[in-house]
Tab-separated table of C-alpha atoms in Angstrom:
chain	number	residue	atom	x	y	z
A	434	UNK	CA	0.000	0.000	0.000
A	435	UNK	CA	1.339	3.548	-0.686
A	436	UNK	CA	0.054	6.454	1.689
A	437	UNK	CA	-1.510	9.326	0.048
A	438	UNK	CA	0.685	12.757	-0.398
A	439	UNK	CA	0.755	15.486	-1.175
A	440	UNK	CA	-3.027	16.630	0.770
A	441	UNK	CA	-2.849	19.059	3.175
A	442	UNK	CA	-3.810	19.504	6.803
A	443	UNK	CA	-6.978	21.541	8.281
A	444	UNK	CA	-8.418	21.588	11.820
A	445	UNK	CA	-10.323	19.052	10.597
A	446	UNK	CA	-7.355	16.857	10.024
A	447	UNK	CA	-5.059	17.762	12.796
A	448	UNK	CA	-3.540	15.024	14.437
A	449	UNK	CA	-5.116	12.292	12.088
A	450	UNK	CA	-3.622	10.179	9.524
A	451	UNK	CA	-4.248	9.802	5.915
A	452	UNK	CA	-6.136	6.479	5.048
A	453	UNK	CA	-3.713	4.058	2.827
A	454	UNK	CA	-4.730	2.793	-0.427
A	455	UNK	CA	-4.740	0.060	-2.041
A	456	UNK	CA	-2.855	0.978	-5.467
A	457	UNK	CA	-2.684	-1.687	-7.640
A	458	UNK	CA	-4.816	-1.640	-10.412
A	459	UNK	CA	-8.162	-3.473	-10.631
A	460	UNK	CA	-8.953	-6.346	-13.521
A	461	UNK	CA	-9.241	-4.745	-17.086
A	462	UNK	CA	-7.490	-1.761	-16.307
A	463	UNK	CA	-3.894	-1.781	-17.945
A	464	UNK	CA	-1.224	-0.135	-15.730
A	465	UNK	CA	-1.238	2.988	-17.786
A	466	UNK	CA	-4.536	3.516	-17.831
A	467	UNK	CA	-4.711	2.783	-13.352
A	468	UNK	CA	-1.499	5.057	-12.808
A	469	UNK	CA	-3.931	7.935	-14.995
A	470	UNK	CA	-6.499	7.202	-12.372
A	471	UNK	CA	-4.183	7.119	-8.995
A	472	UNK	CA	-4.027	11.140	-8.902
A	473	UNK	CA	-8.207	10.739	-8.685
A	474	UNK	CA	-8.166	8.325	-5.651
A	475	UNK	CA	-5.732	10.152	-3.974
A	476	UNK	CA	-7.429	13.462	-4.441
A	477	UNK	CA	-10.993	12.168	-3.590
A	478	UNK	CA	-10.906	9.088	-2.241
A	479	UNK	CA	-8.221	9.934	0.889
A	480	UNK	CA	-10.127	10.438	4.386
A	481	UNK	CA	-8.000	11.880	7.444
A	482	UNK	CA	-8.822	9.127	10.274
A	483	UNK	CA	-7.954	8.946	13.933
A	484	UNK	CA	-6.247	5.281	13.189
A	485	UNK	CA	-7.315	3.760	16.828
A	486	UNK	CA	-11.269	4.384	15.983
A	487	UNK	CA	-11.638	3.824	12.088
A	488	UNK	CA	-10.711	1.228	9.261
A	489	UNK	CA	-11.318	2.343	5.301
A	490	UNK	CA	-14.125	0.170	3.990
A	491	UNK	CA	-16.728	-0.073	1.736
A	492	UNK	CA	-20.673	-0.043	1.974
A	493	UNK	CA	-23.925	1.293	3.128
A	494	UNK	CA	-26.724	-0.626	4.376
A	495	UNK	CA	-29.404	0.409	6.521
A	496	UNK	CA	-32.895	-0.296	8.004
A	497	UNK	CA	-33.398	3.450	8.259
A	498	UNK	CA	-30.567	6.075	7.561
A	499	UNK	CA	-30.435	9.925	7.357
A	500	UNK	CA	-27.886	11.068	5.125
A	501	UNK	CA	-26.032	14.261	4.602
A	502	UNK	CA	-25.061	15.385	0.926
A	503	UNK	CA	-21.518	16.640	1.524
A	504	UNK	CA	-20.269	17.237	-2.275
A	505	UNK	CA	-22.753	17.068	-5.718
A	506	UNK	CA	-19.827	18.699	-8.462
A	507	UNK	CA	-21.554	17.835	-11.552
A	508	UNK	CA	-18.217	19.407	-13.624
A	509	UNK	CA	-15.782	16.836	-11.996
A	510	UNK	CA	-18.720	13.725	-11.350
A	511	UNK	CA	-17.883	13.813	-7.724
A	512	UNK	CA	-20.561	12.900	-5.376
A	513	UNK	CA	-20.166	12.096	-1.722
A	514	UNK	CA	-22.519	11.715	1.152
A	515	UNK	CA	-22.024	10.852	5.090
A	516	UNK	CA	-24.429	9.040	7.177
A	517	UNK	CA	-26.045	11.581	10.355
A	518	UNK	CA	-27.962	8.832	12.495
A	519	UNK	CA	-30.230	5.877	11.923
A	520	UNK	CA	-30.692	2.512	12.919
A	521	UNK	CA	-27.931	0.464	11.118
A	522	UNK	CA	-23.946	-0.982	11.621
A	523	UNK	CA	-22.375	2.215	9.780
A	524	UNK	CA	-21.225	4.985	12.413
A	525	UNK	CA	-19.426	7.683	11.267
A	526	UNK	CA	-19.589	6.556	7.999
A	527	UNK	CA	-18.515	8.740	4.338
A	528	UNK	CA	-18.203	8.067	1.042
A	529	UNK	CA	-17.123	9.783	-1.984
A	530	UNK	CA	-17.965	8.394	-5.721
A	531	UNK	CA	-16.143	9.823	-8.668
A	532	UNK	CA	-16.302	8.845	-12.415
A	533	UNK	CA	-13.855	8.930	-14.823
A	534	UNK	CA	-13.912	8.515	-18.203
A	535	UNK	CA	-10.159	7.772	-20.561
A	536	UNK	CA	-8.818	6.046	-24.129
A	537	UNK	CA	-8.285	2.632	-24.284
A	538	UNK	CA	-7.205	1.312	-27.093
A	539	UNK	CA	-10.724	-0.180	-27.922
A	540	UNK	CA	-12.443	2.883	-27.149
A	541	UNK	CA	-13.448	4.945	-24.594
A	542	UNK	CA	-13.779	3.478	-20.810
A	543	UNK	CA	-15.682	5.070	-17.902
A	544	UNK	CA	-14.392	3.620	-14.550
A	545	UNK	CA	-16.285	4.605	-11.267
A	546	UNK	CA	-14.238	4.663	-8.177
A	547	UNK	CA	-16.117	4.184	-4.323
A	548	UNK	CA	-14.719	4.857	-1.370
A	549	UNK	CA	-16.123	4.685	2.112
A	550	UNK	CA	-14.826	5.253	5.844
A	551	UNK	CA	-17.070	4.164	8.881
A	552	UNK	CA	-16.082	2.677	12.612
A	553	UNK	CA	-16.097	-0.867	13.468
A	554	UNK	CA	-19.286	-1.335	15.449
A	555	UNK	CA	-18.595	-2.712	19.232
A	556	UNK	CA	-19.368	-6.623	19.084
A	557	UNK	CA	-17.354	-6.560	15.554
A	558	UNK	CA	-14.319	-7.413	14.060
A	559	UNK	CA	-12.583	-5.167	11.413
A	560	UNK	CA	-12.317	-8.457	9.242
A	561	UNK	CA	-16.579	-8.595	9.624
A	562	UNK	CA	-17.425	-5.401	9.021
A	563	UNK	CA	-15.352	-5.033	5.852
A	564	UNK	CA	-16.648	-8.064	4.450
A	565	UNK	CA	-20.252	-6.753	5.202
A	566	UNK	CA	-19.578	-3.473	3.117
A	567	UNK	CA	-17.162	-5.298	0.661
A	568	UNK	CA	-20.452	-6.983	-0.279
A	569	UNK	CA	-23.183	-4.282	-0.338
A	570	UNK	CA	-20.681	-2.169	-2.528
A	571	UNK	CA	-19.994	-4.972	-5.172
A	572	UNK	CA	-23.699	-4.975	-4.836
A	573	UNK	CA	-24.438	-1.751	-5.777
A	574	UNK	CA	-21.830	-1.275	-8.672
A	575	UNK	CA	-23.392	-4.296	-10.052
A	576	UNK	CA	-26.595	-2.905	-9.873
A	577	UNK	CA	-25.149	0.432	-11.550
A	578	UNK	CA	-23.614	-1.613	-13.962
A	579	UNK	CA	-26.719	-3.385	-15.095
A	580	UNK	CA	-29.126	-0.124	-15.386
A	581	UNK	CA	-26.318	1.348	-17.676
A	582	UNK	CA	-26.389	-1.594	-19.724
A	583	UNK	CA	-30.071	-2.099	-19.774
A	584	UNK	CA	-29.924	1.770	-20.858
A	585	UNK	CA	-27.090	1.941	-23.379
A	586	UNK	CA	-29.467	-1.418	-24.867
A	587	UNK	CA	-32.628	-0.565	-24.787
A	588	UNK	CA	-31.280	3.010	-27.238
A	589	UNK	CA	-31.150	5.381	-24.263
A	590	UNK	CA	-26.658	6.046	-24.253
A	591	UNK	CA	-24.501	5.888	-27.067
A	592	UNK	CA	-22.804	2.985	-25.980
A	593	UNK	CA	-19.693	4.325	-25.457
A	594	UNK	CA	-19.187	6.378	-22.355
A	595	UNK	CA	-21.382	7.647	-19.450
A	596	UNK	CA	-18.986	11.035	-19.479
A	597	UNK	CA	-19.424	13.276	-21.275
């Protein structure tokens, strides 16, 4: 894992680490085309964590949830949201989703990148709770996945890119 650089502090981040990332590149991506897409994670997808009460996950479920939009930048497809209260596992829990779109040499390739942050909820392990989100986010980006193929299909997209 590298740690992010290059961010810089606030009073929001004093005294807190940068979460580490994971950055190798995913299946399908060539290494070019993952190094283009590094400068995004570490630009969006970084949180500054107290290390003893956090781990960097992924997911969102709920029985009830209220949610807080934090960023909507339509320009640079960045969304991100964090969770306020509700009855579910996720305390303190953000996200940010960005979207990038890039050449390959078959055409153009739009690659969404998800990143959450939440506490391990007392009773659980780390190991649990990031198999718990692991799952509801390959959930959801399959579900994403599907509606833009079902879209692009069905004569709605131009079967190339969503950006743009």
């Amino acid at each position: 894992m590298e740690i992010a650089e290059g961010l810089t502090g606030n009073r929001e981040t004093e005294g807190k680490q940068p979460t580490n990332h994971h950055l190798t590149g995913p299946t399908g991506l060539t290494q070019d085309e993952f190094e283009y897409l590094k400068q995004f994670i570490i630009e969006h997808h970084t949180y500054y964590v107290a290390p003893e009460h956090v781990n960097v996950i992924s997911g969102l479920p709920a029985a009830t949830s209220t949610e807080r939009l934090d960023i909507l930048d339509d320009d640079r497809y960045i969304t991100g949201f964090s969770i306020t209260g509700g009855e579910h596992r996720l305390r303190n829990y953000r996200s940010v989703t960005t979207v990038h779109e890039f050449d390959h040499h078959d055409g153009k390739r739009t690659v969404v990148l998800e990143s959450y942050i939440v506490d391990v909820p007392e009773g659980n392990t780390g190991e649990d709770t990031l198999l718990f989100a692991d799952t509801v986010v390959r959930l959801n980006l399959q579900k994403l996945a599907s509606v833009v193929q079902r879209t692009d299909r069905d004569g709605n997209g131009d079967g190339k890119s969503l950006v743009g």
